[in-house]
mmCIF file of C-alpha atoms and ligand atoms in Angstrom:
data_model
loop_
_atom_site.group_PDB
_atom_site.id
_atom_site.type_symbol
_atom_site.label_atom_id
_atom_site.label_comp_id
_atom_site.label_asym_id
_atom_site.label_seq_id
_atom_site.Cartn_x
_atom_site.Cartn_y
_atom_site.Cartn_z
ATOM 1 C CA MET A 75 18.444 -3.657 -10.169
ATOM 2 C CA ASN A 76 16.823 -6.940 -9.381
ATOM 3 C CA ASP A 77 17.077 -9.367 -12.286
ATOM 4 C CA LYS A 78 13.574 -10.620 -11.569
ATOM 5 C CA GLY A 79 12.319 -7.248 -12.755
ATOM 6 C CA PRO A 80 10.055 -4.798 -10.985
ATOM 7 C CA ALA A 81 7.129 -5.993 -8.881
ATOM 8 C CA LEU A 82 5.213 -2.935 -10.090
ATOM 9 C CA PHE A 83 5.781 -1.113 -13.358
ATOM 10 C CA LEU A 84 3.734 1.761 -14.740
ATOM 11 C CA GLN A 85 4.498 2.384 -18.400
ATOM 12 C CA ALA A 86 3.406 5.641 -20.067
ATOM 13 C CA VAL A 87 0.343 5.761 -17.823
ATOM 14 C CA GLU A 88 -2.315 8.391 -18.484
ATOM 15 C CA ARG A 89 -5.058 9.439 -16.097
ATOM 16 C CA ARG A 90 -7.227 12.465 -16.511
ATOM 17 C CA TYR A 91 -10.444 13.720 -15.017
ATOM 18 C CA HIS A 92 -12.955 15.854 -16.861
ATOM 19 C CA GLN A 93 -14.584 18.645 -14.912
ATOM 20 C CA GLY A 94 -17.011 20.661 -16.967
ATOM 21 C CA GLU A 95 -14.995 22.369 -19.691
ATOM 22 C CA THR A 96 -11.605 21.581 -18.212
ATOM 23 C CA THR A 97 -9.545 18.422 -18.175
ATOM 24 C CA LEU A 98 -7.252 17.650 -15.263
ATOM 25 C CA GLU A 99 -4.170 15.750 -16.436
ATOM 26 C CA ILE A 100 -3.197 13.878 -13.287
ATOM 27 C CA LEU A 101 -0.872 11.294 -14.857
ATOM 28 C CA SER A 102 0.706 11.982 -18.221
ATOM 29 C CA GLU A 103 3.108 9.422 -19.731
ATOM 30 C CA ALA A 104 4.001 8.460 -16.154
ATOM 31 C CA GLU A 105 6.729 5.831 -15.756
ATOM 32 C CA PHE A 106 7.344 4.212 -12.387
ATOM 33 C CA ALA A 107 9.049 0.975 -11.392
ATOM 34 C CA VAL A 108 9.322 -0.504 -7.900
ATOM 35 C CA TRP A 109 11.506 -3.527 -7.202
ATOM 36 C CA PRO A 110 10.967 -6.275 -4.631
ATOM 37 C CA GLY A 111 12.259 -5.332 -1.182
ATOM 38 C CA GLN A 112 12.100 -1.621 -1.986
ATOM 39 C CA SER A 113 10.098 1.024 -0.151
ATOM 40 C CA VAL A 114 9.242 4.198 -2.035
ATOM 41 C CA ALA A 115 7.759 7.353 -0.549
ATOM 42 C CA LEU A 116 5.348 9.105 -2.902
ATOM 43 C CA ILE A 117 5.505 12.715 -1.794
ATOM 44 C CA GLY A 118 3.310 15.621 -2.740
ATOM 45 C CA PRO A 119 0.784 18.060 -1.370
ATOM 46 C CA SER A 120 -2.909 17.285 -1.206
ATOM 47 C CA GLY A 121 -4.388 17.176 -4.701
ATOM 48 C CA ALA A 122 -1.095 16.273 -6.403
ATOM 49 C CA GLY A 123 -2.439 12.927 -7.599
ATOM 50 C CA LYS A 124 -0.957 10.497 -5.078
ATOM 51 C CA SER A 125 -4.202 8.604 -4.473
ATOM 52 C CA THR A 126 -4.872 8.481 -8.202
ATOM 53 C CA LEU A 127 -1.478 6.884 -8.797
ATOM 54 C CA LEU A 128 -2.064 4.352 -6.016
ATOM 55 C CA HIS A 129 -5.543 3.507 -7.329
ATOM 56 C CA VAL A 130 -4.198 2.934 -10.837
ATOM 57 C CA ALA A 131 -1.230 0.913 -9.521
ATOM 58 C CA GLY A 132 -3.568 -1.120 -7.300
ATOM 59 C CA LEU A 133 -5.933 -1.909 -10.200
ATOM 60 C CA LEU A 134 -8.773 -0.035 -8.511
ATOM 61 C CA GLU A 135 -9.000 2.383 -11.447
ATOM 62 C CA HIS A 136 -8.270 1.875 -15.133
ATOM 63 C CA PRO A 137 -5.706 4.256 -16.608
ATOM 64 C CA ASP A 138 -6.792 6.216 -19.699
ATOM 65 C CA GLY A 139 -3.663 5.004 -21.452
ATOM 66 C CA GLY A 140 -0.456 3.085 -20.905
ATOM 67 C CA GLU A 141 0.043 -0.156 -19.069
ATOM 68 C CA VAL A 142 0.312 -1.340 -15.476
ATOM 69 C CA PHE A 143 2.481 -4.441 -15.016
ATOM 70 C CA ILE A 144 2.084 -6.444 -11.815
ATOM 71 C CA GLU A 145 4.946 -8.916 -11.401
ATOM 72 C CA GLY A 146 5.604 -8.531 -15.122
ATOM 73 C CA VAL A 147 1.997 -9.253 -16.133
ATOM 74 C CA PRO A 148 0.298 -6.535 -18.234
ATOM 75 C CA THR A 149 -3.128 -5.863 -16.714
ATOM 76 C CA SER A 150 -4.955 -3.623 -19.207
ATOM 77 C CA THR A 151 -6.494 -6.439 -21.218
ATOM 78 C CA LEU A 152 -7.437 -8.642 -18.262
ATOM 79 C CA SER A 153 -11.060 -9.246 -17.325
ATOM 80 C CA ASP A 154 -12.468 -7.591 -14.204
ATOM 81 C CA GLY A 155 -12.379 -10.994 -12.504
ATOM 82 C CA GLU A 156 -8.688 -11.440 -13.272
ATOM 83 C CA ARG A 157 -7.890 -7.935 -12.065
ATOM 84 C CA THR A 158 -9.760 -8.620 -8.837
ATOM 85 C CA ARG A 159 -7.865 -11.878 -8.369
ATOM 86 C CA ILE A 160 -4.500 -10.134 -8.861
ATOM 87 C CA ARG A 161 -5.570 -7.330 -6.527
ATOM 88 C CA ARG A 162 -6.526 -9.837 -3.830
ATOM 89 C CA THR A 163 -3.452 -12.035 -4.097
ATOM 90 C CA GLU A 164 -0.642 -9.686 -5.123
ATOM 91 C CA ILE A 165 -1.553 -6.342 -3.576
ATOM 92 C CA GLY A 166 -2.092 -5.179 0.009
ATOM 93 C CA PHE A 167 -3.631 -1.814 0.870
ATOM 94 C CA VAL A 168 -3.261 0.397 3.937
ATOM 95 C CA TYR A 169 -5.409 3.502 4.241
ATOM 96 C CA GLN A 170 -5.261 6.604 6.405
ATOM 97 C CA PHE A 171 -8.019 5.233 8.610
ATOM 98 C CA HIS A 172 -7.425 1.633 9.504
ATOM 99 C CA HIS A 173 -10.920 0.182 8.831
ATOM 100 C CA LEU A 174 -10.327 -2.645 11.290
ATOM 101 C CA LEU A 175 -13.339 -4.679 12.394
ATOM 102 C CA GLY A 176 -14.250 -3.250 15.791
ATOM 103 C CA GLU A 177 -15.822 -6.356 17.253
ATOM 104 C CA PHE A 178 -12.794 -8.552 16.526
ATOM 105 C CA SER A 179 -9.398 -8.724 18.237
ATOM 106 C CA ALA A 180 -6.169 -7.613 16.575
ATOM 107 C CA LEU A 181 -5.334 -11.276 15.956
ATOM 108 C CA GLU A 182 -8.727 -12.057 14.406
ATOM 109 C CA ASN A 183 -8.493 -9.001 12.158
ATOM 110 C CA VAL A 184 -5.330 -10.500 10.675
ATOM 111 C CA VAL A 185 -6.659 -14.089 10.702
ATOM 112 C CA LEU A 186 -9.870 -13.337 8.787
ATOM 113 C CA PRO A 187 -8.450 -12.329 5.388
ATOM 114 C CA GLN A 188 -6.295 -15.449 5.436
ATOM 115 C CA MET A 189 -9.264 -17.701 6.179
ATOM 116 C CA ILE A 190 -11.279 -16.009 3.436
ATOM 117 C CA ARG A 191 -8.426 -17.031 1.154
ATOM 118 C CA GLY A 192 -8.756 -20.628 2.324
ATOM 119 C CA LEU A 193 -6.053 -21.047 4.943
ATOM 120 C CA PRO A 194 -6.942 -23.278 7.912
ATOM 121 C CA ARG A 195 -7.616 -21.306 11.099
ATOM 122 C CA SER A 196 -4.623 -22.741 12.981
ATOM 123 C CA GLU A 197 -2.174 -21.762 10.260
ATOM 124 C CA ALA A 198 -3.769 -18.315 9.862
ATOM 125 C CA GLN A 199 -3.522 -17.783 13.622
ATOM 126 C CA ARG A 200 0.119 -18.782 13.722
ATOM 127 C CA ARG A 201 0.963 -16.426 10.884
ATOM 128 C CA ALA A 202 -1.103 -13.574 12.369
ATOM 129 C CA GLY A 203 0.631 -14.034 15.728
ATOM 130 C CA ASP A 204 4.059 -14.007 14.079
ATOM 131 C CA LEU A 205 3.289 -10.910 12.018
ATOM 132 C CA LEU A 206 1.810 -8.924 14.896
ATOM 133 C CA SER A 207 4.724 -9.893 17.127
ATOM 134 C CA TYR A 208 7.148 -8.786 14.423
ATOM 135 C CA LEU A 209 5.352 -5.439 14.345
ATOM 136 C CA GLY A 210 5.764 -5.099 18.124
ATOM 137 C CA LEU A 211 2.229 -6.115 19.132
ATOM 138 C CA LYS A 212 2.959 -9.425 20.875
ATOM 139 C CA ASP A 213 1.147 -8.261 24.016
ATOM 140 C CA ARG A 214 -1.817 -6.793 22.157
ATOM 141 C CA LEU A 215 -3.054 -9.830 20.198
ATOM 142 C CA HIS A 216 -6.394 -10.068 22.001
ATOM 143 C CA HIS A 217 -7.122 -6.353 22.235
ATOM 144 C CA ARG A 218 -9.927 -4.930 20.154
ATOM 145 C CA PRO A 219 -9.148 -1.897 17.967
ATOM 146 C CA ALA A 220 -10.788 0.498 20.466
ATOM 147 C CA GLU A 221 -8.374 -0.783 23.143
ATOM 148 C CA LEU A 222 -5.339 0.051 20.989
ATOM 149 C CA SER A 223 -3.550 3.352 20.365
ATOM 150 C CA GLY A 224 -3.679 4.934 16.899
ATOM 151 C CA GLY A 225 -0.176 3.709 16.083
ATOM 152 C CA GLU A 226 -1.016 0.194 17.246
ATOM 153 C CA GLN A 227 -4.181 0.180 15.145
ATOM 154 C CA GLN A 228 -2.186 1.174 12.069
ATOM 155 C CA ARG A 229 0.349 -1.585 12.730
ATOM 156 C CA VAL A 230 -2.531 -4.088 12.874
ATOM 157 C CA ALA A 231 -3.779 -2.658 9.562
ATOM 158 C CA ILE A 232 -0.305 -3.194 8.081
ATOM 159 C CA ALA A 233 -0.236 -6.787 9.378
ATOM 160 C CA ARG A 234 -3.663 -7.367 7.841
ATOM 161 C CA ALA A 235 -2.550 -5.895 4.505
ATOM 162 C CA VAL A 236 0.412 -8.259 4.276
ATOM 163 C CA ALA A 237 -1.241 -11.312 5.876
ATOM 164 C CA ASN A 238 -1.809 -12.998 2.535
ATOM 165 C CA ALA A 239 1.793 -12.361 1.476
ATOM 166 C CA PRO A 240 1.141 -9.896 -1.355
ATOM 167 C CA ARG A 241 4.073 -8.821 -3.544
ATOM 168 C CA ILE A 242 3.093 -5.147 -3.460
ATOM 169 C CA LEU A 243 1.993 -2.924 -0.586
ATOM 170 C CA LEU A 244 0.257 0.374 -1.334
ATOM 171 C CA ALA A 245 -0.320 2.776 1.541
ATOM 172 C CA ASP A 246 -2.196 6.076 1.281
ATOM 173 C CA GLU A 247 -1.165 8.507 4.032
ATOM 174 C CA PRO A 248 -1.051 5.634 6.550
ATOM 175 C CA THR A 249 0.001 7.907 9.402
ATOM 176 C CA GLY A 250 -2.047 10.928 8.361
ATOM 177 C CA ASN A 251 -3.963 11.011 11.626
ATOM 178 C CA LEU A 252 -1.130 10.071 13.998
ATOM 179 C CA ASP A 253 1.249 12.215 16.043
ATOM 180 C CA PRO A 254 4.815 12.700 14.675
ATOM 181 C CA ARG A 255 6.578 10.237 16.992
ATOM 182 C CA THR A 256 4.038 7.484 16.407
ATOM 183 C CA SER A 257 4.133 8.161 12.665
ATOM 184 C CA GLU A 258 7.894 7.786 12.653
ATOM 185 C CA HIS A 259 7.635 4.476 14.475
ATOM 186 C CA VAL A 260 4.990 3.146 12.077
ATOM 187 C CA PHE A 261 7.094 4.226 9.056
ATOM 188 C CA GLY A 262 10.214 2.638 10.536
ATOM 189 C CA THR A 263 8.389 -0.630 11.174
ATOM 190 C CA LEU A 264 6.956 -0.598 7.672
ATOM 191 C CA ALA A 265 10.365 -0.033 6.035
ATOM 192 C CA GLN A 266 11.840 -2.868 8.110
ATOM 193 C CA LEU A 267 9.023 -5.244 7.152
ATOM 194 C CA VAL A 268 9.413 -4.393 3.467
ATOM 195 C CA ARG A 269 13.136 -5.159 3.493
ATOM 196 C CA ALA A 270 12.680 -8.402 5.427
ATOM 197 C CA SER A 271 9.788 -9.707 3.331
ATOM 198 C CA GLY A 272 10.927 -8.669 -0.157
ATOM 199 C CA LEU A 273 7.707 -6.729 -0.713
ATOM 200 C CA ALA A 274 7.615 -3.693 -2.962
ATOM 201 C CA ALA A 275 5.961 -0.785 -1.157
ATOM 202 C CA VAL A 276 4.684 2.622 -2.221
ATOM 203 C CA VAL A 277 3.682 4.920 0.616
ATOM 204 C CA ALA A 278 1.997 8.232 -0.111
ATOM 205 C CA THR A 279 2.783 11.000 2.335
ATOM 206 C CA HIS A 280 3.163 14.767 2.427
ATOM 207 C CA ASN A 281 5.724 14.452 5.211
ATOM 208 C CA MET A 282 9.324 14.750 4.024
ATOM 209 C CA ASP A 283 10.799 13.621 7.351
ATOM 210 C CA LEU A 284 8.875 10.361 7.229
ATOM 211 C CA ALA A 285 9.835 9.890 3.594
ATOM 212 C CA GLN A 286 13.486 9.786 4.669
ATOM 213 C CA ARG A 287 12.748 6.426 6.274
ATOM 214 C CA MET A 288 12.041 4.877 2.867
ATOM 215 C CA ASP A 289 14.579 3.642 0.305
ATOM 216 C CA ARG A 290 13.483 6.042 -2.444
ATOM 217 C CA ARG A 291 11.513 9.246 -2.728
ATOM 218 C CA VAL A 292 9.468 10.259 -5.748
ATOM 219 C CA THR A 293 7.029 13.051 -6.459
ATOM 220 C CA LEU A 294 4.544 13.964 -9.193
ATOM 221 C CA ARG A 295 5.463 16.789 -11.538
ATOM 222 C CA ASP A 296 3.415 17.666 -14.646
ATOM 223 C CA GLY A 297 1.799 14.258 -14.457
ATOM 224 C CA GLN A 298 5.099 12.416 -14.313
ATOM 225 C CA VAL A 299 6.755 10.466 -11.530
ATOM 226 C CA VAL A 300 10.131 12.048 -10.782
ATOM 227 C CA GLU A 301 12.852 10.909 -8.412
ATOM 228 C CA MET A 302 13.754 13.332 -5.614
ATOM 229 C CA GLU A 303 17.243 14.263 -4.207
HETATM 230 P P1 ADP B 673 -3.793 13.391 -3.581
HETATM 231 O O1 ADP B 673 -3.976 11.954 -3.213
HETATM 232 O O2 ADP B 673 -2.348 13.738 -3.902
HETATM 233 O O3 ADP B 673 -4.368 14.330 -2.584
HETATM 234 P P2 ADP B 673 -5.741 12.842 -5.667
HETATM 235 O O4 ADP B 673 -5.153 11.765 -6.513
HETATM 236 O O5 ADP B 673 -6.772 12.437 -4.676
HETATM 237 O O6 ADP B 673 -4.563 13.661 -4.965
HETATM 238 O O7 ADP B 673 -6.389 13.928 -6.620
HETATM 239 C C1 ADP B 673 -5.664 14.585 -7.656
HETATM 240 C C2 ADP B 673 -6.560 15.592 -8.340
HETATM 241 O O8 ADP B 673 -7.542 14.910 -9.112
HETATM 242 C C3 ADP B 673 -7.306 16.511 -7.408
HETATM 243 O O9 ADP B 673 -7.304 17.802 -7.953
HETATM 244 C C4 ADP B 673 -8.694 15.933 -7.371
HETATM 245 O O10 ADP B 673 -9.651 16.927 -7.164
HETATM 246 C C5 ADP B 673 -8.837 15.327 -8.755
HETATM 247 N N1 ADP B 673 -9.710 14.132 -8.726
HETATM 248 C C6 ADP B 673 -9.482 12.988 -8.058
HETATM 249 N N2 ADP B 673 -10.456 12.095 -8.275
HETATM 250 C C7 ADP B 673 -11.339 12.698 -9.126
HETATM 251 C C8 ADP B 673 -12.562 12.281 -9.759
HETATM 252 N N3 ADP B 673 -13.070 11.069 -9.540
HETATM 253 N N4 ADP B 673 -13.171 13.169 -10.573
HETATM 254 C C9 ADP B 673 -12.642 14.400 -10.798
HETATM 255 N N5 ADP B 673 -11.504 14.824 -10.253
HETATM 256 C C10 ADP B 673 -10.839 14.001 -9.425
#
């Protein structure tokens, strides 16, 4: 346990969807804590509720009950503006499809979010170069997304997600459209980055082999987050 407490803590979180007569209980009294420097694989088949959990944890959706703590701060009573600020500064997202800007280089894709946050271009460029090099893309800085392989594109997306030094990284099937070897490399790189940076990461996947690369494995059962192994 880290005495600073969890970076992310879901306490008795409820999330349900109404469909006609029926109610889908996706999260029910769910408890989930992730500490700094820890990578957690969120495993489950399609439809299990992985995206829902990530959306609630990432303050993109309000839970129907319970509380989401980001760095110890309860978020349920915050204004939309405050939630957006926390989401922008404390949380990085990686999706299955990278959503990189096609007309910009790998470097610029990582520079832009930093400049939007107010960093001078030179500093943003230095940090982007360092991050991309760390992720094994030192010789790809000036390539556009279309000139990169799928695995390289996803590593740029990871660099972009962590460019503003968030405390939490949430990834939804980040290697869902990549071949097994590339996926393994991307997962390995991600786990290494998390340990080195002290981030807390939750990575949704349905691939058990990839999940072995993470520090912890959890799944969703009856709306609850349960540890595996
Ligand atoms: P996963 O990411 O594990 O594939 P999701 O969190 O996307 O699962 O979805 C969990 C379940 O909740 C699915 O059965 C899905 O159909 C349902 N669901 C997700 N979003 C909505 C919504 N906005 N309205 C109704 N049902 C939803």
